[in-house]
PDB file of C-alpha atoms in Angstrom:
ATOM      1  CA  MET A   1       0.000   0.000   0.000  1.00 57.00           C
ATOM      2  CA  SER A   2       1.035   3.599  -0.452  1.00 53.00           C
ATOM      3  CA  ASP A   3      -0.193   6.817   1.076  1.00 49.00           C
ATOM      4  CA  SER A   4      -2.349   9.288  -0.823  1.00 44.00           C
ATOM      5  CA  SER A   5      -4.167  12.540  -0.057  1.00 50.00           C
ATOM      6  CA  PRO A   6      -6.294  13.046   1.947  1.00 65.00           C
ATOM      7  CA  SER A   7      -4.500  11.393   4.825  1.00 80.00           C
ATOM      8  CA  ASP A   8      -7.298   8.938   5.696  1.00 91.00           C
ATOM      9  CA  ILE A   9      -7.247   7.406   2.184  1.00 95.00           C
ATOM     10  CA  VAL A  10      -4.562   4.892   1.256  1.00 96.00           C
ATOM     11  CA  THR A  11      -3.981   3.750  -2.313  1.00 97.00           C
ATOM     12  CA  VAL A  12      -2.997   0.186  -3.157  1.00 97.00           C
ATOM     13  CA  LEU A  13      -0.361  -0.892  -5.643  1.00 97.00           C
ATOM     14  CA  THR A  14       0.863  -4.483  -5.891  1.00 98.00           C
ATOM     15  CA  ASP A  15       3.026  -6.116  -8.525  1.00 98.00           C
ATOM     16  CA  ARG A  16       0.874  -9.253  -8.184  1.00 98.00           C
ATOM     17  CA  ALA A  17      -1.776  -7.604 -10.377  1.00 98.00           C
ATOM     18  CA  PRO A  18      -1.428  -5.472 -13.504  1.00 97.00           C
ATOM     19  CA  ALA A  19      -0.428  -1.853 -12.980  1.00 97.00           C
ATOM     20  CA  PRO A  20      -3.177   0.687 -13.666  1.00 96.00           C
ATOM     21  CA  ALA A  21      -3.262   1.645 -17.343  1.00 92.00           C
ATOM     22  CA  GLY A  22      -5.237   4.848 -16.860  1.00 94.00           C
ATOM     23  CA  HIS A  23      -6.175   7.545 -14.379  1.00 97.00           C
ATOM     24  CA  TYR A  24      -7.022   5.254 -11.439  1.00 97.00           C
ATOM     25  CA  VAL A  25      -5.422   3.084  -8.763  1.00 98.00           C
ATOM     26  CA  GLN A  26      -5.749  -0.657  -8.152  1.00 98.00           C
ATOM     27  CA  ALA A  27      -7.718   0.067  -4.986  1.00 98.00           C
ATOM     28  CA  THR A  28      -8.309   2.595  -2.234  1.00 98.00           C
ATOM     29  CA  VAL A  29      -8.656   1.896   1.465  1.00 98.00           C
ATOM     30  CA  CYS A  30     -10.645   4.196   3.719  1.00 96.00           C
ATOM     31  CA  GLY A  31     -12.692   3.656   6.855  1.00 95.00           C
ATOM     32  CA  GLY A  32     -11.834  -0.028   7.031  1.00 96.00           C
ATOM     33  CA  MET A  33     -13.097  -0.654   3.495  1.00 98.00           C
ATOM     34  CA  VAL A  34     -11.210  -1.645   0.354  1.00 98.00           C
ATOM     35  CA  HIS A  35     -12.656  -0.433  -2.966  1.00 98.00           C
ATOM     36  CA  VAL A  36     -11.060  -2.367  -5.825  1.00 98.00           C
ATOM     37  CA  SER A  37     -11.006  -0.916  -9.340  1.00 98.00           C
ATOM     38  CA  GLY A  38     -12.240  -3.072 -12.198  1.00 98.00           C
ATOM     39  CA  GLN A  39      -9.770  -5.854 -12.913  1.00 98.00           C
ATOM     40  CA  LEU A  40      -9.407  -7.067 -16.458  1.00 98.00           C
ATOM     41  CA  PRO A  41      -7.789 -10.436 -17.224  1.00 98.00           C
ATOM     42  CA  VAL A  42      -4.385  -8.867 -17.865  1.00 98.00           C
ATOM     43  CA  ARG A  43      -1.484 -10.790 -16.324  1.00 97.00           C
ATOM     44  CA  ALA A  44       0.475  -9.123 -13.536  1.00 97.00           C
ATOM     45  CA  ASP A  45       3.418  -8.553 -15.889  1.00 97.00           C
ATOM     46  CA  GLY A  46       1.125  -6.644 -18.260  1.00 96.00           C
ATOM     47  CA  THR A  47       0.804  -9.458 -20.803  1.00 96.00           C
ATOM     48  CA  GLN A  48      -2.533  -9.298 -22.573  1.00 96.00           C
ATOM     49  CA  ALA A  49      -4.492 -12.184 -24.084  1.00 95.00           C
ATOM     50  CA  PRO A  50      -7.949 -10.932 -25.107  1.00 95.00           C
ATOM     51  CA  ALA A  51      -8.403 -13.974 -27.360  1.00 97.00           C
ATOM     52  CA  ALA A  52      -8.052 -16.401 -24.408  1.00 97.00           C
ATOM     53  CA  PRO A  53     -11.101 -18.562 -23.631  1.00 98.00           C
ATOM     54  CA  PHE A  54     -13.709 -17.017 -21.319  1.00 98.00           C
ATOM     55  CA  GLY A  55     -12.871 -19.353 -18.401  1.00 98.00           C
ATOM     56  CA  ASP A  56      -9.186 -18.420 -18.526  1.00 98.00           C
ATOM     57  CA  GLN A  57     -10.087 -14.737 -18.619  1.00 98.00           C
ATOM     58  CA  ALA A  58     -12.438 -15.075 -15.640  1.00 98.00           C
ATOM     59  CA  ARG A  59      -9.765 -16.905 -13.613  1.00 98.00           C
ATOM     60  CA  GLN A  60      -7.157 -14.231 -14.376  1.00 98.00           C
ATOM     61  CA  ALA A  61      -9.492 -11.351 -13.499  1.00 98.00           C
ATOM     62  CA  LEU A  62     -10.383 -13.070 -10.196  1.00 98.00           C
ATOM     63  CA  ASP A  63      -6.704 -13.753  -9.466  1.00 98.00           C
ATOM     64  CA  ASN A  64      -5.998 -10.047 -10.019  1.00 98.00           C
ATOM     65  CA  LEU A  65      -8.877  -9.022  -7.755  1.00 98.00           C
ATOM     66  CA  LEU A  66      -7.754 -11.354  -4.964  1.00 98.00           C
ATOM     67  CA  ALA A  67      -4.136 -10.149  -5.254  1.00 98.00           C
ATOM     68  CA  VAL A  68      -5.274  -6.540  -4.854  1.00 98.00           C
ATOM     69  CA  ILE A  69      -7.482  -7.193  -1.820  1.00 98.00           C
ATOM     70  CA  ARG A  70      -4.672  -9.127  -0.138  1.00 98.00           C
ATOM     71  CA  ALA A  71      -2.243  -6.260  -0.826  1.00 98.00           C
ATOM     72  CA  ALA A  72      -4.808  -3.934   0.744  1.00 98.00           C
ATOM     73  CA  GLY A  73      -4.812  -5.902   4.010  1.00 97.00           C
ATOM     74  CA  SER A  74      -7.976  -7.864   3.333  1.00 98.00           C
ATOM     75  CA  SER A  75      -8.798 -11.423   2.307  1.00 97.00           C
ATOM     76  CA  PRO A  76     -11.369 -13.325   0.239  1.00 98.00           C
ATOM     77  CA  GLU A  77     -13.354 -14.026   3.410  1.00 98.00           C
ATOM     78  CA  ARG A  78     -13.790 -10.248   3.881  1.00 98.00           C
ATOM     79  CA  LEU A  79     -15.300  -9.624   0.432  1.00 98.00           C
ATOM     80  CA  LEU A  80     -18.578  -7.745   0.804  1.00 98.00           C
ATOM     81  CA  LYS A  81     -19.702  -7.065  -2.778  1.00 98.00           C
ATOM     82  CA  VAL A  82     -18.414  -8.253  -6.146  1.00 98.00           C
ATOM     83  CA  THR A  83     -19.574  -6.953  -9.516  1.00 98.00           C
ATOM     84  CA  ALA A  84     -18.662  -8.845 -12.673  1.00 98.00           C
ATOM     85  CA  TYR A  85     -19.175  -7.380 -16.125  1.00 98.00           C
ATOM     86  CA  ILE A  86     -19.315 -10.134 -18.727  1.00 98.00           C
ATOM     87  CA  VAL A  87     -19.610  -9.972 -22.498  1.00 98.00           C
ATOM     88  CA  GLY A  88     -22.317 -12.388 -23.575  1.00 96.00           C
ATOM     89  CA  VAL A  89     -24.991 -13.633 -21.207  1.00 97.00           C
ATOM     90  CA  GLU A  90     -24.150 -17.127 -22.476  1.00 97.00           C
ATOM     91  CA  ASN A  91     -20.910 -16.864 -20.434  1.00 98.00           C
ATOM     92  CA  TRP A  92     -22.845 -16.499 -17.157  1.00 97.00           C
ATOM     93  CA  PRO A  93     -22.910 -20.244 -16.289  1.00 98.00           C
ATOM     94  CA  GLN A  94     -19.170 -20.566 -16.904  1.00 98.00           C
ATOM     95  CA  PHE A  95     -18.552 -17.445 -14.829  1.00 98.00           C
ATOM     96  CA  ASN A  96     -20.566 -19.001 -11.980  1.00 98.00           C
ATOM     97  CA  SER A  97     -18.426 -22.136 -12.182  1.00 98.00           C
ATOM     98  CA  VAL A  98     -15.072 -20.303 -12.198  1.00 98.00           C
ATOM     99  CA  TYR A  99     -16.261 -17.941  -9.434  1.00 98.00           C
ATOM    100  CA  ALA A 100     -17.405 -20.830  -7.205  1.00 98.00           C
ATOM    101  CA  GLU A 101     -14.103 -22.635  -7.823  1.00 98.00           C
ATOM    102  CA  ALA A 102     -12.120 -19.524  -6.839  1.00 97.00           C
ATOM    103  CA  LEU A 103     -14.147 -18.590  -3.749  1.00 98.00           C
ATOM    104  CA  GLY A 104     -15.456 -21.947  -2.504  1.00 97.00           C
ATOM    105  CA  ASP A 105     -17.768 -21.404   0.460  1.00 98.00           C
ATOM    106  CA  ILE A 106     -17.208 -17.627   0.419  1.00 98.00           C
ATOM    107  CA  LYS A 107     -20.389 -15.993  -0.891  1.00 98.00           C
ATOM    108  CA  PRO A 108     -20.329 -12.185  -0.836  1.00 98.00           C
ATOM    109  CA  ALA A 109     -23.128 -10.113  -2.318  1.00 98.00           C
ATOM    110  CA  ARG A 110     -22.704 -10.159  -6.089  1.00 98.00           C
ATOM    111  CA  ALA A 111     -23.992  -8.775  -9.348  1.00 98.00           C
ATOM    112  CA  VAL A 112     -23.247 -10.096 -12.820  1.00 98.00           C
ATOM    113  CA  VAL A 113     -23.860  -7.490 -15.500  1.00 98.00           C
ATOM    114  CA  PRO A 114     -23.977  -8.573 -19.144  1.00 97.00           C
ATOM    115  CA  VAL A 115     -22.397  -5.907 -21.364  1.00 98.00           C
ATOM    116  CA  PRO A 116     -21.924  -5.621 -25.123  1.00 98.00           C
ATOM    117  CA  GLU A 117     -18.145  -5.125 -24.976  1.00 98.00           C
ATOM    118  CA  LEU A 118     -15.193  -4.343 -22.711  1.00 98.00           C
ATOM    119  CA  HIS A 119     -11.890  -2.534 -23.186  1.00 95.00           C
ATOM    120  CA  TYR A 120      -9.238  -4.264 -25.346  1.00 95.00           C
ATOM    121  CA  GLY A 121     -11.818  -6.846 -26.437  1.00 97.00           C
ATOM    122  CA  TYR A 122     -11.834  -8.699 -23.106  1.00 98.00           C
ATOM    123  CA  LEU A 123     -14.833 -10.761 -22.015  1.00 98.00           C
ATOM    124  CA  VAL A 124     -14.838 -10.056 -18.251  1.00 98.00           C
ATOM    125  CA  GLU A 125     -14.007  -7.295 -15.761  1.00 98.00           C
ATOM    126  CA  ILE A 126     -14.500  -7.574 -12.006  1.00 98.00           C
ATOM    127  CA  ASP A 127     -14.552  -4.989  -9.203  1.00 98.00           C
ATOM    128  CA  ALA A 128     -15.271  -5.391  -5.508  1.00 98.00           C
ATOM    129  CA  VAL A 129     -15.616  -3.926  -2.045  1.00 98.00           C
ATOM    130  CA  ALA A 130     -14.057  -5.716   0.927  1.00 98.00           C
ATOM    131  CA  ALA A 131     -13.499  -5.028   4.597  1.00 98.00           C
ATOM    132  CA  VAL A 132      -9.941  -4.681   5.860  1.00 96.00           C
ATOM    133  CA  ASP A 133      -8.857  -7.564   8.109  1.00 85.00           C
ATOM    134  CA  SER A 134      -9.304  -6.600  11.748  1.00 77.00           C
ATOM    135  CA  LYS A 135      -6.031  -8.179  12.937  1.00 63.00           C
TER     136      LYS A 135
END
């Protein structure tokens, strides 16, 4: 994590997820809450594969999301709300399967939003809100 203004807001930057490619941060932490920016299925090293199968893209986007919340001092068990934007409603069942595999018994509030397209031609983008671990 790194400090940002104002003093009660901390920005998150981890090399375990892709660096922001625009005017945003990976996440912000304030008031015990982590707000994670939308994570595309870009590899942490910046490698892009928009032609990868939907399941691979969903796994990578979830891996990125989980890396960011961990870097923010949270954990999958502290996820409160996840929003997934998917291209093609026909991908919803596969998203459910990959999501359940990644989170197991963890079931935060969630929305899946079918969209016509996403940046760079990707098929999934995921953002979230989590609580900071109370250790």
